[in-house]
XYZ file of N, CA, C and O in Angstrom:
180
model
N 5.904 22.211 5.056
C 6.107 21.373 6.221
C 7.505 20.774 6.149
O 7.937 20.276 5.122
N 8.217 20.801 7.244
C 9.573 20.275 7.318
C 9.580 19.019 8.169
O 8.983 18.984 9.234
N 10.232 17.985 7.695
C 10.343 16.737 8.457
C 11.262 16.956 9.646
O 12.261 17.661 9.550
N 10.905 16.351 10.765
C 11.732 16.435 11.956
C 12.235 15.039 12.299
O 11.475 14.082 12.269
N 13.508 14.941 12.631
C 14.089 13.649 12.983
C 13.680 13.242 14.385
O 13.652 14.053 15.299
N 13.360 11.987 14.534
C 13.004 11.418 15.825
C 14.242 10.716 16.354
O 14.790 9.842 15.689
N 14.697 11.039 17.563
C 15.914 10.408 18.073
C 15.823 8.891 18.195
O 16.830 8.202 18.154
N 14.600 8.331 18.329
C 14.461 6.880 18.432
C 14.519 6.212 17.074
O 14.663 5.005 16.964
N 14.367 6.963 15.987
C 14.417 6.390 14.649
C 13.116 5.762 14.197
O 13.103 4.974 13.261
N 11.997 6.092 14.868
C 10.702 5.542 14.473
C 10.310 6.030 13.077
O 10.628 7.144 12.683
N 9.628 5.167 12.344
C 9.170 5.496 11.003
C 7.711 5.088 10.879
O 7.316 4.035 11.370
N 6.917 5.915 10.230
C 5.522 5.586 9.951
C 5.264 5.774 8.465
O 5.829 6.668 7.837
N 4.422 4.907 7.904
C 4.081 4.981 6.489
C 2.575 4.914 6.362
O 1.930 4.080 7.008
N 2.026 5.776 5.530
C 0.588 5.788 5.270
C 0.386 5.517 3.790
O 0.916 6.236 2.946
N -0.352 4.445 3.471
C -0.650 4.106 2.082
C -2.148 4.313 1.879
O -2.957 3.488 2.300
N -2.535 5.446 1.286
C -3.958 5.699 1.086
C -4.532 4.756 0.032
O -3.901 4.481 -0.981
N -5.707 4.260 0.314
C -6.388 3.370 -0.623
C -7.883 3.527 -0.429
O -8.344 3.859 0.651
N -8.629 3.293 -1.480
C -10.083 3.418 -1.390
C -10.735 2.474 -2.385
O -10.118 2.037 -3.343
N -11.966 2.165 -2.131
C -12.731 1.337 -3.055
C -12.694 -0.131 -2.688
O -11.833 -0.588 -1.950
N -13.655 -0.846 -3.224
C -13.782 -2.269 -2.929
C -13.165 -3.137 -4.012
O -13.042 -4.340 -3.850
N -12.797 -2.553 -5.138
C -12.192 -3.323 -6.217
C -13.178 -4.222 -6.934
O -12.787 -5.266 -7.448
N -14.449 -3.829 -6.979
C -15.468 -4.692 -7.581
C -15.292 -4.854 -9.086
O -15.741 -5.846 -9.658
N -14.628 -3.924 -9.749
C -14.429 -4.054 -11.196
C -13.478 -5.190 -11.551
O -13.445 -5.666 -12.672
N -12.693 -5.625 -10.579
C -11.791 -6.756 -10.808
C -12.495 -8.092 -10.643
O -11.897 -9.131 -10.875
N -13.744 -8.067 -10.219
C -14.501 -9.300 -10.042
C -14.305 -9.886 -8.650
O -13.526 -9.381 -7.849
N -15.015 -10.967 -8.376
C -14.925 -11.584 -7.049
C -13.580 -12.286 -6.852
O -12.869 -12.574 -7.802
N -13.277 -12.543 -5.621
C -12.017 -13.242 -5.320
C -11.251 -12.520 -4.252
O -11.801 -12.000 -3.302
N -9.965 -12.472 -4.443
C -9.069 -11.843 -3.460
C -9.269 -10.333 -3.437
O -9.686 -9.740 -4.419
N -8.887 -9.692 -2.306
C -8.922 -8.225 -2.252
C -8.030 -7.621 -3.338
O -7.016 -8.195 -3.721
N -8.420 -6.436 -3.807
C -7.694 -5.792 -4.904
C -6.206 -5.620 -4.588
O -5.364 -5.832 -5.465
N -5.873 -5.256 -3.373
C -4.476 -5.016 -3.018
C -3.618 -6.265 -3.145
O -2.404 -6.177 -3.303
N -4.250 -7.440 -3.107
C -3.496 -8.692 -3.175
C -3.515 -9.333 -4.556
O -2.873 -10.358 -4.772
N -4.231 -8.732 -5.506
C -4.237 -9.258 -6.876
C -2.871 -9.054 -7.507
O -2.180 -8.085 -7.240
N -2.473 -9.977 -8.345
C -1.142 -9.918 -8.951
C -1.128 -9.059 -10.206
O -2.049 -9.084 -11.010
N -0.054 -8.305 -10.361
C 0.223 -7.528 -11.554
C 1.701 -7.754 -11.861
O 2.559 -7.433 -11.023
N 1.979 -8.358 -12.989
C 3.361 -8.691 -13.366
C 4.022 -9.549 -12.286
O 5.196 -9.384 -11.970
N 3.244 -10.440 -11.664
C 3.792 -11.370 -10.688
C 3.911 -10.830 -9.271
O 4.366 -11.530 -8.384
N 3.535 -9.572 -9.043
C 3.614 -8.959 -7.713
C 2.235 -8.425 -7.327
O 1.487 -7.960 -8.182
N 1.903 -8.453 -6.021
C 0.627 -7.879 -5.589
C 0.558 -6.380 -5.898
O 1.578 -5.686 -5.889
N -0.643 -5.881 -6.169
C -0.808 -4.454 -6.457
C -0.275 -3.593 -5.311
O 0.240 -2.502 -5.540
N -0.390 -4.067 -4.088
C 0.105 -3.310 -2.946
C 1.609 -3.037 -3.061
O 2.080 -1.950 -2.741
N 2.349 -4.001 -3.558
C 3.799 -3.817 -3.727
C 4.066 -2.707 -4.737
O 4.931 -1.857 -4.536
N 3.300 -2.676 -5.828
C 3.469 -1.620 -6.837
C 3.102 -0.256 -6.255
O 3.745 0.749 -6.577
N 2.074 -0.190 -5.420
C 1.644 1.080 -4.846
C 2.663 1.646 -3.867
O 2.881 2.845 -3.813
N 3.291 0.755 -3.110
C 4.259 1.223 -2.113
C 5.549 1.588 -2.802
O 6.166 2.558 -2.576
């Protein structure tokens, strides 16, 4: 598959994720839990 340039410069990003994060225990969603001072979502992106 070859990327095609969009003349408007639009960009889309898809971050696949799955699971409820129950092994981390109750509290905040897994994507917002901190790892080394940053949310896990930041590390994934």
